[in-house]
Amino acid sequence: MPRKYNIDQIILRLLADHDLSRQDIAEKIRETLNRPVSDKSINEALMKLLEDRRIQVVDYDLSVYNDVKRIQSIKSDGIVFSLVKKDPFEIFMLFKRIDSEDVVGAERAYKKLKALFKAKMVVAGIKDYTLFDRMIHEIFLLDPKNKEKIIRRLSWALSNEKGSLDEFKDLVNYFKVRDHY
């Protein structure tokens, strides 16, 4: 009978620090437990966390191919996972990271925000999938004072806080109206 090591909890602790590939997660789990853990058990824990929307796929690490020129299959080891962040401050920090000089960090922050936005759109019953990119473009064109206010409101709207869905709908309507002028 296989042993239960609470792999999902270990994964959540590992991802609390930074995004990790499946390969890095597997190595760190085995290192933490100091014993062999099957890929099947790790994959099962990752899928459970994905289904529960506690983690998300944010990138793919091509370095798992070790300079192979002709890639014919996708290795699951390259999938990069991140915690789903739904706290207003953490979401606000993702917006700040988009505006940073770190291109890789900015791209990952953008992907995380887009995933949060799409999830909120599903809850709100909105199907305009181009809206996120249009909103981000508009936000970063605003003067700094208004930009900061909108980012704070959007951070709240994308969170799990009470009233955030209504705020989200209000902001979506605001940007839809702006599109027509």
PDB file of N, CA and C in Angstrom, residues 63 153 155:
ATOM      1  N   SER A  63      14.256  24.498 -21.052  1.00  0.00           N
ATOM      2  CA  SER A  63      15.584  23.972 -20.723  1.00  0.00           C
ATOM      3  C   SER A  63      15.566  22.468 -20.417  1.00  0.00           C
ATOM      4  N   ARG A 153      -8.251  49.242  -7.666  1.00  0.00           N
ATOM      5  CA  ARG A 153      -9.632  48.757  -7.811  1.00  0.00           C
ATOM      6  C   ARG A 153      -9.666  47.400  -8.513  1.00  0.00           C
ATOM      7  N   SER A 155      -7.249  45.188  -8.621  1.00  0.00           N
ATOM      8  CA  SER A 155      -6.666  44.189  -7.709  1.00  0.00           C
ATOM      9  C   SER A 155      -7.730  43.671  -6.752  1.00  0.00           C
TER      10      SER A 155
END
